[in-house]
Coordinates of C-alpha atoms in Angstrom, one line a residue:
X93 CA 141.5 61.3 -75.8
X94 CA 139.1 59.1 -77.7
X95 CA 138.8 59.7 -81.4
X96 CA 135.2 58.4 -81.4
X97 CA 132.9 61.3 -82.4
X98 CA 130.8 62.8 -79.6
X99 CA 127.4 64.5 -80.2
X100 CA 127.5 68.2 -80.7
X101 CA 124.0 68.7 -79.2
X102 CA 123.4 65.7 -77.0
X103 CA 125.1 63.5 -74.4
X104 CA 127.9 61.1 -75.2
X105 CA 128.9 59.5 -78.4
X106 CA 127.1 60.5 -81.6
X107 CA 126.7 56.9 -82.8
X108 CA 124.6 55.9 -79.7
X109 CA 121.7 58.1 -80.8
X110 CA 119.1 55.4 -82.0
X111 CA 117.5 55.5 -85.4
X112 CA 113.9 56.8 -85.9
X113 CA 112.4 53.3 -85.7
X114 CA 114.0 52.5 -82.4
X115 CA 113.0 55.9 -81.0
X116 CA 109.5 55.3 -82.2
X117 CA 109.3 52.0 -80.4
X118 CA 110.5 53.7 -77.2
X119 CA 108.0 56.5 -77.8
X120 CA 105.2 53.9 -77.6
X121 CA 106.3 52.8 -74.2
X122 CA 106.7 56.3 -72.9
X123 CA 103.2 57.2 -74.3
X124 CA 101.7 54.3 -72.4
X125 CA 103.5 55.4 -69.2
X126 CA 102.3 59.0 -69.5
X127 CA 98.9 58.2 -70.9
X128 CA 99.7 60.5 -73.8
X129 CA 99.0 60.3 -77.5
X130 CA 101.6 58.5 -79.6
X131 CA 105.0 60.2 -79.8
X132 CA 106.7 60.7 -83.1
X133 CA 110.5 61.1 -83.1
X134 CA 112.0 64.3 -84.6
X135 CA 115.4 64.7 -86.1
X136 CA 118.1 67.0 -84.7
X137 CA 119.2 70.0 -86.7
X138 CA 121.6 69.1 -89.5
X139 CA 125.3 70.0 -89.0
X140 CA 125.1 72.6 -91.7
X141 CA 122.0 74.2 -90.2
X142 CA 123.4 75.2 -86.8
X143 CA 122.8 78.8 -85.9
X144 CA 125.9 80.5 -84.4
X145 CA 126.8 84.2 -84.2
X146 CA 129.9 85.4 -86.1
X147 CA 133.0 85.5 -83.9
X148 CA 133.5 88.9 -82.4
X149 CA 137.2 88.4 -81.8
X150 CA 140.0 86.3 -83.2
X151 CA 142.9 84.7 -81.3
X152 CA 146.2 86.6 -81.4
X153 CA 148.8 85.4 -83.8
X154 CA 151.0 84.0 -81.0
X155 CA 148.2 81.7 -79.8
X156 CA 146.7 80.6 -83.1
X157 CA 148.3 77.1 -82.9
X158 CA 146.3 76.5 -79.7
X159 CA 143.0 77.9 -80.9
X160 CA 140.1 77.1 -83.2
X161 CA 137.3 79.4 -84.5
X162 CA 135.6 76.5 -86.5
X163 CA 131.9 76.4 -86.1
X164 CA 131.9 72.8 -85.1
X165 CA 134.4 73.5 -82.2
X166 CA 132.5 76.5 -81.1
X167 CA 129.2 74.6 -81.1
X168 CA 130.6 71.7 -79.2
X169 CA 131.8 74.1 -76.4
X170 CA 128.6 76.2 -76.2
X171 CA 126.5 74.2 -73.7
X172 CA 126.7 71.5 -71.1
X173 CA 124.4 68.5 -71.1
X174 CA 121.4 69.6 -69.1
X175 CA 117.9 69.3 -70.5
X176 CA 117.7 72.9 -71.5
X177 CA 121.1 72.6 -73.3
X178 CA 119.9 69.5 -75.2
X179 CA 116.7 71.1 -76.3
X180 CA 118.5 74.2 -77.7
X181 CA 121.2 72.1 -79.3
X182 CA 118.7 69.7 -80.8
X183 CA 117.0 72.6 -82.6
X184 CA 120.3 74.1 -83.8
X185 CA 120.3 77.1 -81.5
X186 CA 123.9 77.9 -80.5
X187 CA 123.4 81.6 -80.0
X188 CA 125.7 81.8 -77.0
X189 CA 128.7 80.1 -78.6
X190 CA 132.2 81.2 -77.5
X191 CA 134.1 83.2 -80.1
X192 CA 136.9 80.6 -80.2
X193 CA 138.2 77.6 -78.3
X194 CA 141.6 77.4 -76.8
X195 CA 143.4 74.1 -76.0
X196 CA 146.4 74.7 -73.8
X197 CA 149.0 72.0 -73.5
X198 CA 151.0 73.5 -70.6
X199 CA 150.6 75.9 -67.7
X200 CA 152.5 78.4 -69.7
X201 CA 149.8 78.2 -72.4
X202 CA 147.1 78.7 -69.8
X203 CA 148.9 81.8 -68.5
X204 CA 149.3 83.3 -71.9
X205 CA 145.7 82.8 -72.8
X206 CA 144.5 84.2 -69.4
X207 CA 146.8 87.2 -69.7
X208 CA 145.5 88.0 -73.2
X209 CA 141.9 87.7 -72.1
X210 CA 142.6 90.1 -69.2
X211 CA 144.4 92.6 -71.4
X212 CA 141.5 92.6 -74.0
X213 CA 138.5 92.3 -71.7
X214 CA 137.5 88.9 -72.9
X215 CA 135.7 86.4 -70.7
X216 CA 137.5 83.1 -70.1
X217 CA 135.4 80.0 -69.3
X218 CA 137.3 76.8 -68.2
X219 CA 136.0 73.7 -69.9
X220 CA 136.6 70.0 -69.0
X221 CA 134.3 67.4 -70.4
X222 CA 131.4 69.8 -70.9
X223 CA 129.0 67.6 -68.8
X224 CA 127.6 70.4 -66.7
X225 CA 123.8 70.2 -66.2
X226 CA 123.5 73.6 -64.6
X227 CA 124.7 75.9 -67.4
X228 CA 128.2 76.0 -65.8
X229 CA 130.2 76.3 -69.1
X230 CA 127.9 78.5 -71.2
X231 CA 129.2 81.9 -72.5
X232 CA 126.2 83.8 -71.1
X233 CA 128.5 86.5 -70.0
X234 CA 126.3 89.7 -70.1
X235 CA 127.6 93.1 -71.2
X236 CA 131.0 94.5 -70.6
X237 CA 133.1 91.9 -72.5
X238 CA 134.4 92.0 -76.0
X239 CA 133.9 88.3 -76.4
X240 CA 134.4 84.9 -74.7
X241 CA 136.9 82.1 -75.0
X242 CA 136.3 78.4 -74.0
X243 CA 139.4 77.0 -72.4
X244 CA 139.4 73.2 -73.1
X245 CA 141.8 71.6 -70.7
X246 CA 141.8 68.0 -72.0
X247 CA 145.2 68.2 -73.6
X248 CA 146.7 68.4 -70.1
X249 CA 145.8 64.9 -69.0
X250 CA 148.9 63.1 -67.5
X251 CA 149.4 61.4 -64.2
X252 CA 152.6 63.3 -63.5
X253 CA 153.8 61.6 -60.3
X254 CA 152.8 58.8 -58.0
X255 CA 153.7 58.6 -54.3
X256 CA 153.1 54.9 -53.4
X257 CA 154.2 55.4 -49.8
X258 CA 151.6 58.1 -49.0
X259 CA 149.2 56.7 -51.7
X260 CA 148.8 59.9 -53.6
X261 CA 149.2 61.0 -57.2
X262 CA 149.8 64.3 -59.0
X263 CA 147.4 64.5 -61.9
X264 CA 146.8 67.2 -64.5
X265 CA 143.3 68.7 -64.4
X266 CA 142.3 67.8 -68.0
X267 CA 142.5 64.0 -67.4
X268 CA 139.2 62.3 -68.0
X269 CA 138.1 59.4 -65.8
X270 CA 139.2 56.6 -68.1
X271 CA 142.5 58.4 -68.9
X272 CA 143.5 58.9 -65.3
X273 CA 142.3 55.4 -64.2
X274 CA 144.3 53.7 -67.0
X275 CA 147.5 55.5 -65.9
X276 CA 146.9 54.8 -62.2
X277 CA 146.2 51.1 -62.9
X278 CA 149.8 50.7 -64.1
X279 CA 150.8 51.6 -60.6
X280 CA 148.2 49.3 -59.0
X281 CA 146.1 52.2 -57.8
X282 CA 142.6 53.7 -58.4
X283 CA 141.1 57.1 -57.5
X284 CA 137.8 55.3 -56.9
X285 CA 135.8 58.3 -58.1
X286 CA 133.1 57.3 -60.6
X287 CA 130.5 60.0 -61.3
X288 CA 127.9 59.2 -63.9
X289 CA 129.8 61.5 -66.3
X290 CA 133.1 59.5 -65.6
X291 CA 133.7 58.7 -69.2
X292 CA 133.8 62.3 -70.3
X293 CA 134.4 64.6 -67.3
X294 CA 137.8 65.6 -66.0
X295 CA 139.6 65.8 -62.7
X296 CA 139.6 69.6 -62.8
X297 CA 135.9 69.6 -63.5
X298 CA 135.2 67.3 -60.5
X299 CA 137.2 69.6 -58.2
X300 CA 135.7 72.8 -59.6
X301 CA 132.1 71.4 -59.1
X302 CA 132.7 69.3 -55.9
X303 CA 131.5 66.3 -57.8
X304 CA 130.0 63.2 -56.2
X305 CA 131.2 59.8 -57.2
X306 CA 129.2 56.6 -57.6
X307 CA 130.1 55.2 -54.1
X308 CA 127.3 55.9 -51.7
X309 CA 129.1 56.4 -48.4
X310 CA 132.5 57.4 -46.9
X311 CA 134.6 58.9 -49.8
X312 CA 131.6 60.1 -51.8
X313 CA 132.8 63.6 -52.9
X314 CA 136.0 64.6 -54.7
X315 CA 136.5 66.8 -51.6
X316 CA 137.4 63.7 -49.6
X317 CA 140.1 62.7 -52.1
X318 CA 141.9 66.1 -52.7
X319 CA 145.2 66.4 -51.0
X320 CA 146.4 69.7 -52.5
X321 CA 145.5 71.9 -55.5
X322 CA 147.3 74.0 -58.1
X323 CA 145.4 76.8 -59.8
X324 CA 146.4 79.7 -62.0
X325 CA 144.7 83.0 -61.3
X326 CA 145.0 86.5 -62.9
X327 CA 146.9 87.4 -59.7
X328 CA 149.4 84.6 -59.9
X329 CA 149.9 81.0 -58.9
X330 CA 147.6 79.6 -56.2
X331 CA 149.2 76.3 -54.8
X332 CA 148.4 74.6 -51.6
X333 CA 150.7 72.4 -49.5
X334 CA 150.5 68.6 -49.5
X335 CA 149.2 67.5 -46.1
X336 CA 147.1 64.8 -44.7
X337 CA 145.3 67.3 -42.6
X338 CA 145.9 70.8 -41.1
X339 CA 144.3 73.1 -38.5
X340 CA 146.1 76.2 -39.8
X341 CA 143.2 78.6 -40.3
X342 CA 140.5 78.3 -43.0
X343 CA 141.7 75.6 -45.5
X344 CA 143.0 77.2 -48.8
X345 CA 141.8 74.2 -50.8
X346 CA 138.2 75.1 -49.9
X347 CA 138.4 78.1 -52.1
X348 CA 139.4 75.9 -55.0
X349 CA 136.8 73.1 -54.4
X350 CA 133.5 74.3 -55.8
X351 CA 134.9 77.5 -57.3
X352 CA 133.4 76.6 -60.7
X353 CA 136.1 78.3 -62.8
X354 CA 135.4 81.7 -61.2
X355 CA 138.6 82.2 -59.2
X356 CA 141.2 80.6 -61.4
X357 CA 142.0 77.7 -63.7
X358 CA 142.8 74.4 -62.0
X359 CA 145.8 72.9 -63.7
X360 CA 146.6 69.9 -61.5
X361 CA 146.1 68.4 -58.1
X362 CA 147.5 65.8 -55.7
X363 CA 144.8 63.3 -54.9
X364 CA 144.5 60.4 -52.5
X365 CA 144.5 57.1 -54.3
X366 CA 143.8 53.5 -53.2
X367 CA 144.8 50.0 -54.0
X368 CA 142.4 48.4 -56.4
X369 CA 139.7 46.4 -54.6
X370 CA 139.9 42.6 -54.6
X371 CA 137.0 41.6 -52.3
X372 CA 133.4 42.4 -53.0
X373 CA 130.0 41.4 -51.7
X374 CA 126.7 42.5 -53.2
X375 CA 123.0 42.0 -52.7
X376 CA 119.6 43.5 -53.6
X377 CA 116.9 43.9 -50.9
X378 CA 113.2 44.4 -51.6
X379 CA 110.9 46.5 -49.5
X380 CA 107.1 46.8 -49.7
X381 CA 107.3 50.6 -49.2
X382 CA 109.9 53.4 -49.5
X383 CA 109.6 54.5 -45.9
X384 CA 110.7 51.1 -44.6
X385 CA 113.6 51.1 -47.0
X386 CA 114.7 54.6 -45.9
X387 CA 114.6 53.6 -42.2
X388 CA 116.8 50.6 -43.0
X389 CA 119.2 52.8 -45.0
X390 CA 119.4 55.2 -42.1
X391 CA 120.4 52.5 -39.7
X392 CA 123.0 51.1 -42.1
X393 CA 124.4 54.6 -42.6
X394 CA 124.8 55.1 -38.9
X395 CA 126.2 51.6 -38.2
X396 CA 129.8 52.3 -39.4
X397 CA 129.6 49.6 -42.0
X398 CA 130.3 52.1 -44.9
X399 CA 128.9 50.2 -47.9
X400 CA 130.3 51.2 -51.3
X401 CA 126.8 51.1 -52.7
X402 CA 123.6 51.8 -50.8
X403 CA 121.1 53.0 -53.4
X404 CA 117.5 52.8 -52.5
X405 CA 115.1 53.0 -55.5
X406 CA 111.4 53.6 -55.1
X407 CA 108.9 51.4 -57.0
X408 CA 108.7 53.6 -60.0
X409 CA 112.4 54.1 -60.2
X410 CA 112.9 50.3 -59.9
X411 CA 110.5 49.7 -62.8
X412 CA 111.9 52.5 -65.1
X413 CA 115.4 51.1 -64.6
X414 CA 114.4 47.5 -65.3
X415 CA 115.3 46.4 -61.7
X416 CA 111.9 45.0 -60.8
X417 CA 108.3 45.2 -62.0
X418 CA 106.5 43.9 -59.0
X419 CA 105.9 47.2 -57.3
X420 CA 108.6 46.8 -54.6
X421 CA 111.3 49.3 -53.7
X422 CA 114.8 47.9 -54.0
X423 CA 118.0 48.6 -52.1
X424 CA 121.1 47.9 -54.1
X425 CA 123.8 47.1 -51.5
X426 CA 127.5 46.4 -51.9
X427 CA 130.8 46.3 -50.1
X428 CA 134.4 46.2 -51.3
X429 CA 137.9 46.2 -50.0
X430 CA 141.5 45.8 -51.2
X431 CA 142.4 44.2 -47.9
X432 CA 139.8 41.7 -46.5
X433 CA 136.7 39.8 -47.3
X434 CA 133.3 41.6 -46.9
X435 CA 131.0 38.7 -45.9
X436 CA 130.7 39.8 -42.3
X437 CA 129.8 43.4 -43.2
X438 CA 127.2 42.1 -45.7
X439 CA 125.6 39.7 -43.2
X440 CA 125.3 42.5 -40.6
X441 CA 123.7 44.9 -43.2
X442 CA 121.2 42.2 -44.3
X443 CA 120.3 41.7 -40.7
X444 CA 119.5 45.4 -40.4
X445 CA 117.4 45.3 -43.6
X446 CA 115.5 42.2 -42.4
X447 CA 114.6 44.0 -39.2
X448 CA 112.9 46.6 -41.3
X449 CA 111.0 44.2 -43.5
X450 CA 113.5 43.9 -46.3
X451 CA 113.7 40.6 -48.2
X452 CA 116.9 39.5 -50.0
X453 CA 115.2 37.3 -52.6
X454 CA 118.3 36.6 -54.6
X455 CA 120.4 36.0 -51.5
X456 CA 123.6 37.8 -51.0
X457 CA 126.1 37.4 -53.7
X458 CA 129.7 37.2 -52.4
X459 CA 132.6 37.4 -54.7
X460 CA 136.4 37.6 -54.1
X461 CA 138.5 39.1 -56.8
X462 CA 142.2 38.5 -56.6
X463 CA 143.0 40.3 -59.9
X464 CA 141.6 43.8 -59.0
X465 CA 139.2 43.8 -62.0
X466 CA 135.9 45.5 -61.7
X467 CA 133.5 42.7 -60.8
X468 CA 129.9 42.6 -62.1
X469 CA 127.4 42.0 -59.3
X470 CA 124.6 40.5 -61.4
X471 CA 120.9 40.6 -60.8
X472 CA 119.3 43.8 -59.7
X473 CA 122.6 45.5 -59.1
X474 CA 123.7 44.8 -62.6
X475 CA 120.4 46.0 -64.0
X476 CA 120.8 49.2 -62.0
X477 CA 124.4 49.8 -63.1
X478 CA 123.5 49.4 -66.8
X479 CA 120.5 51.8 -66.5
X480 CA 122.7 54.3 -64.6
X481 CA 125.3 54.4 -67.4
X482 CA 122.7 54.6 -70.2
X483 CA 120.3 57.2 -68.5
X484 CA 121.9 60.3 -70.1
X485 CA 121.6 58.7 -73.6
X486 CA 117.9 58.1 -72.9
X487 CA 117.5 61.8 -72.3
X488 CA 118.7 62.4 -75.8
X489 CA 115.9 60.2 -77.1
X490 CA 113.3 61.9 -74.8
X491 CA 114.2 65.3 -76.3
X492 CA 113.7 63.9 -79.8
X493 CA 110.3 62.6 -78.8
X494 CA 109.1 65.9 -77.3
X495 CA 109.2 64.7 -73.7
X496 CA 110.5 66.7 -70.8
X497 CA 112.8 64.4 -68.9
X498 CA 115.1 65.7 -66.2
X499 CA 116.4 65.2 -62.7
X500 CA 117.2 67.2 -59.6
X501 CA 118.9 66.2 -56.4
X502 CA 119.3 67.5 -52.8
X503 CA 120.4 66.5 -49.3
X504 CA 118.8 67.0 -46.0
X505 CA 119.1 65.7 -42.4
X506 CA 117.2 62.5 -41.6
X507 CA 114.7 64.3 -39.3
X508 CA 113.5 66.4 -42.2
X509 CA 113.5 63.8 -44.9
X510 CA 109.9 62.6 -44.6
X511 CA 108.5 66.1 -44.8
X512 CA 110.8 67.1 -47.6
X513 CA 110.1 64.0 -49.6
X514 CA 106.3 64.3 -49.2
X515 CA 106.4 68.0 -50.2
X516 CA 108.5 67.4 -53.3
X517 CA 106.3 64.6 -54.5
X518 CA 103.2 66.7 -54.0
X519 CA 104.7 69.8 -55.6
X520 CA 106.0 67.9 -58.6
X521 CA 102.9 65.9 -59.3
X522 CA 100.8 69.1 -59.1
X523 CA 103.2 70.9 -61.3
X524 CA 103.4 68.2 -63.9
X525 CA 99.6 68.0 -64.0
X526 CA 99.3 71.8 -64.3
X527 CA 102.1 72.4 -66.8
X528 CA 102.2 69.2 -68.8
X529 CA 98.8 67.7 -68.3
X530 CA 100.3 64.8 -66.4
X531 CA 103.6 63.0 -65.9
X532 CA 105.7 60.9 -63.6
X533 CA 108.1 61.6 -60.7
X534 CA 110.3 59.0 -59.0
X535 CA 113.1 59.0 -56.3
X536 CA 116.2 57.2 -55.4
X537 CA 119.0 57.7 -52.8
X538 CA 122.3 58.3 -54.5
X539 CA 124.4 58.9 -51.3
X540 CA 123.7 58.4 -47.6
X541 CA 125.4 59.9 -44.6
X542 CA 124.9 59.2 -40.8
X543 CA 123.1 62.5 -40.5
X544 CA 121.0 62.4 -43.8
X545 CA 120.3 61.1 -47.3
X546 CA 120.8 62.6 -50.7
X547 CA 117.5 61.9 -52.6
X548 CA 117.6 62.2 -56.4
X549 CA 114.4 62.8 -58.3
X550 CA 113.5 62.1 -61.9
X551 CA 110.5 63.7 -63.6
X552 CA 109.0 63.2 -67.1
X553 CA 106.0 64.8 -68.8
X554 CA 104.7 65.5 -72.3
X555 CA 106.0 68.8 -73.8
X556 CA 104.2 71.3 -75.9
X557 CA 106.0 71.8 -79.3
X558 CA 108.0 75.0 -79.0
X559 CA 107.2 75.4 -75.3
X560 CA 109.6 72.8 -73.9
X561 CA 112.0 75.3 -72.4
X562 CA 109.4 77.4 -70.6
X563 CA 107.6 74.3 -69.3
X564 CA 110.9 72.8 -68.0
X565 CA 111.8 76.1 -66.3
X566 CA 108.5 76.1 -64.5
X567 CA 109.0 72.5 -63.4
X568 CA 112.5 73.3 -62.3
X569 CA 111.2 76.3 -60.3
X570 CA 108.6 74.2 -58.5
X571 CA 111.2 71.6 -57.6
X572 CA 113.7 74.1 -56.3
X573 CA 111.1 76.0 -54.2
X574 CA 110.0 72.7 -52.6
X575 CA 113.6 71.8 -51.8
X576 CA 114.4 75.1 -50.2
X577 CA 111.2 75.4 -48.3
X578 CA 111.8 72.1 -46.5
X579 CA 115.4 72.3 -45.4
X580 CA 117.3 70.8 -48.4
X581 CA 120.2 72.1 -50.4
X582 CA 119.7 73.4 -53.9
X583 CA 122.4 70.9 -55.0
X584 CA 124.2 67.9 -53.5
X585 CA 126.6 67.2 -56.4
X586 CA 125.4 69.0 -59.6
X587 CA 127.0 72.3 -58.6
X588 CA 125.5 75.8 -58.9
X589 CA 126.3 77.1 -62.4
X590 CA 123.8 79.7 -63.8
X591 CA 120.8 77.5 -63.3
X592 CA 120.9 77.2 -59.5
X593 CA 122.2 80.7 -58.8
X594 CA 118.9 82.2 -57.5
X595 CA 118.5 79.5 -54.9
X596 CA 122.2 79.4 -54.0
X597 CA 122.0 83.1 -53.2
X598 CA 119.2 82.3 -50.7
X599 CA 121.0 79.3 -49.2
X600 CA 124.3 80.9 -48.4
X601 CA 124.7 83.4 -45.5
X602 CA 125.0 87.0 -46.7
X603 CA 128.3 87.6 -44.9
X604 CA 129.7 84.6 -46.8
X605 CA 128.4 86.1 -50.1
X606 CA 130.3 89.3 -49.3
X607 CA 133.4 87.4 -48.5
X608 CA 133.2 85.3 -51.7
X609 CA 132.8 88.5 -53.8
X610 CA 135.8 89.9 -52.1
X611 CA 137.9 86.8 -52.9
X612 CA 136.7 87.0 -56.5
X613 CA 137.7 90.6 -56.7
X614 CA 141.2 89.8 -55.2
X615 CA 142.0 86.9 -57.4
X616 CA 140.2 88.0 -60.6
X617 CA 140.0 91.8 -60.4
X618 CA 138.8 92.2 -64.0
X619 CA 136.1 89.6 -63.5
X620 CA 137.0 87.7 -66.7
X621 CA 136.7 84.1 -65.2
X622 CA 133.3 82.5 -65.9
X623 CA 131.2 85.7 -65.3
X624 CA 127.9 85.2 -63.6
X625 CA 128.6 82.0 -61.8
X626 CA 128.6 82.0 -58.0
X627 CA 128.9 85.8 -57.7
X628 CA 127.5 88.7 -59.7
X629 CA 129.0 89.8 -63.0

């Protein structure tokens, strides 16, 4: 695990929060974009001014070596990294801090902590990298519990076993992206799962939240990469068999995927790994309008070409990410393989985009890598990659400037996309004007499937001092209602948590809700695991 200090209140490393002068300069740009008065940067609450409640419980003597009740540890495990989390942390409000943090090193440690929590009516909240943007790791547990423990899994971070014949690896759930990739690289493999939170999030967190990786088609979700899972529950060990596929009843792994820490604690998994890619091709294609680009993307997604990157950015998204400033929409397109050159696939994809009015101004960039290193595409693709990685750090700055800046994502079938997209833009522009006095909304495709896209929206608007959270909640409500009214899902890859729960309850069939509650009752009869997430407390 990195020894570089991470921010207690914001995203990522603490030393990447710009000084006041740099934030003031960015504030001038944002003011011009929003047509708002000049924005003056504010400073986050000092470390000695954080507001935490006194611990209600203390760890038992037998577990003290694994636990910490220090305020700094409790504060760092209070929230995820959503906009509402950042605002509360920025102002020093850590009122829902866990009573202590436990860091198990073995499954036996996890079992001991879980048993103690069950015996003493204490809520147990599994914690990976703490990157949830939907209030998935917050100890907002309601009444009926004596306290709450945050279970930080990151000490369990080894690649335990590699099966090179079947191309699979057994990895502990607390391994972050860089940690597991470094270990797999020594065997010549990669998991090839790169969510935006890759640097900080964990394998167990990806599985628990059904995370989506950076690659836009084919193996996009962690679901596609999981071969089997191992999870400790209050009722005992829940372990599934390693199989490439099975038709034996409902798949037991499906209870683990997306369970969000409510049914058990994921301790390890067998995952499908791949040889590191050597051949790559990349290009950026410009369209005069988003509709033409979307039609080209639909044809590519239905062609069987399976690009590794197929991100369509609308004109505003392209401008905000420094990809282009000429008012065009841009498709960032890429292919990769460990086995064969990708030129033929790229040429066919470019023929499809040209038929829809797309212009490859830079020409396709082809590159063959024999070393397996991660190649940089250059041009628009490189600009997009840099902006993608830095975007969460920019949200830290926006909070300090008093600007509401957040995202939401969904997925729908292609036949519904035009109506859904139009309704979302209309709803959010109206909401921003009504709630903030103005603002901006933009869209990009993060993932595409033969039967539909996953559009991802960014909205920003000026906040009223002291009213940020209420304004943000109203904007989030407007977005969620528009998504649900036009056939989208409340989340494509951000999971449910506590934030999306009202709309998730509407999305799932009622008989399924009853079945999920029954499973929760069977595996966690005392209801200690992440209360309030997915099913009622």
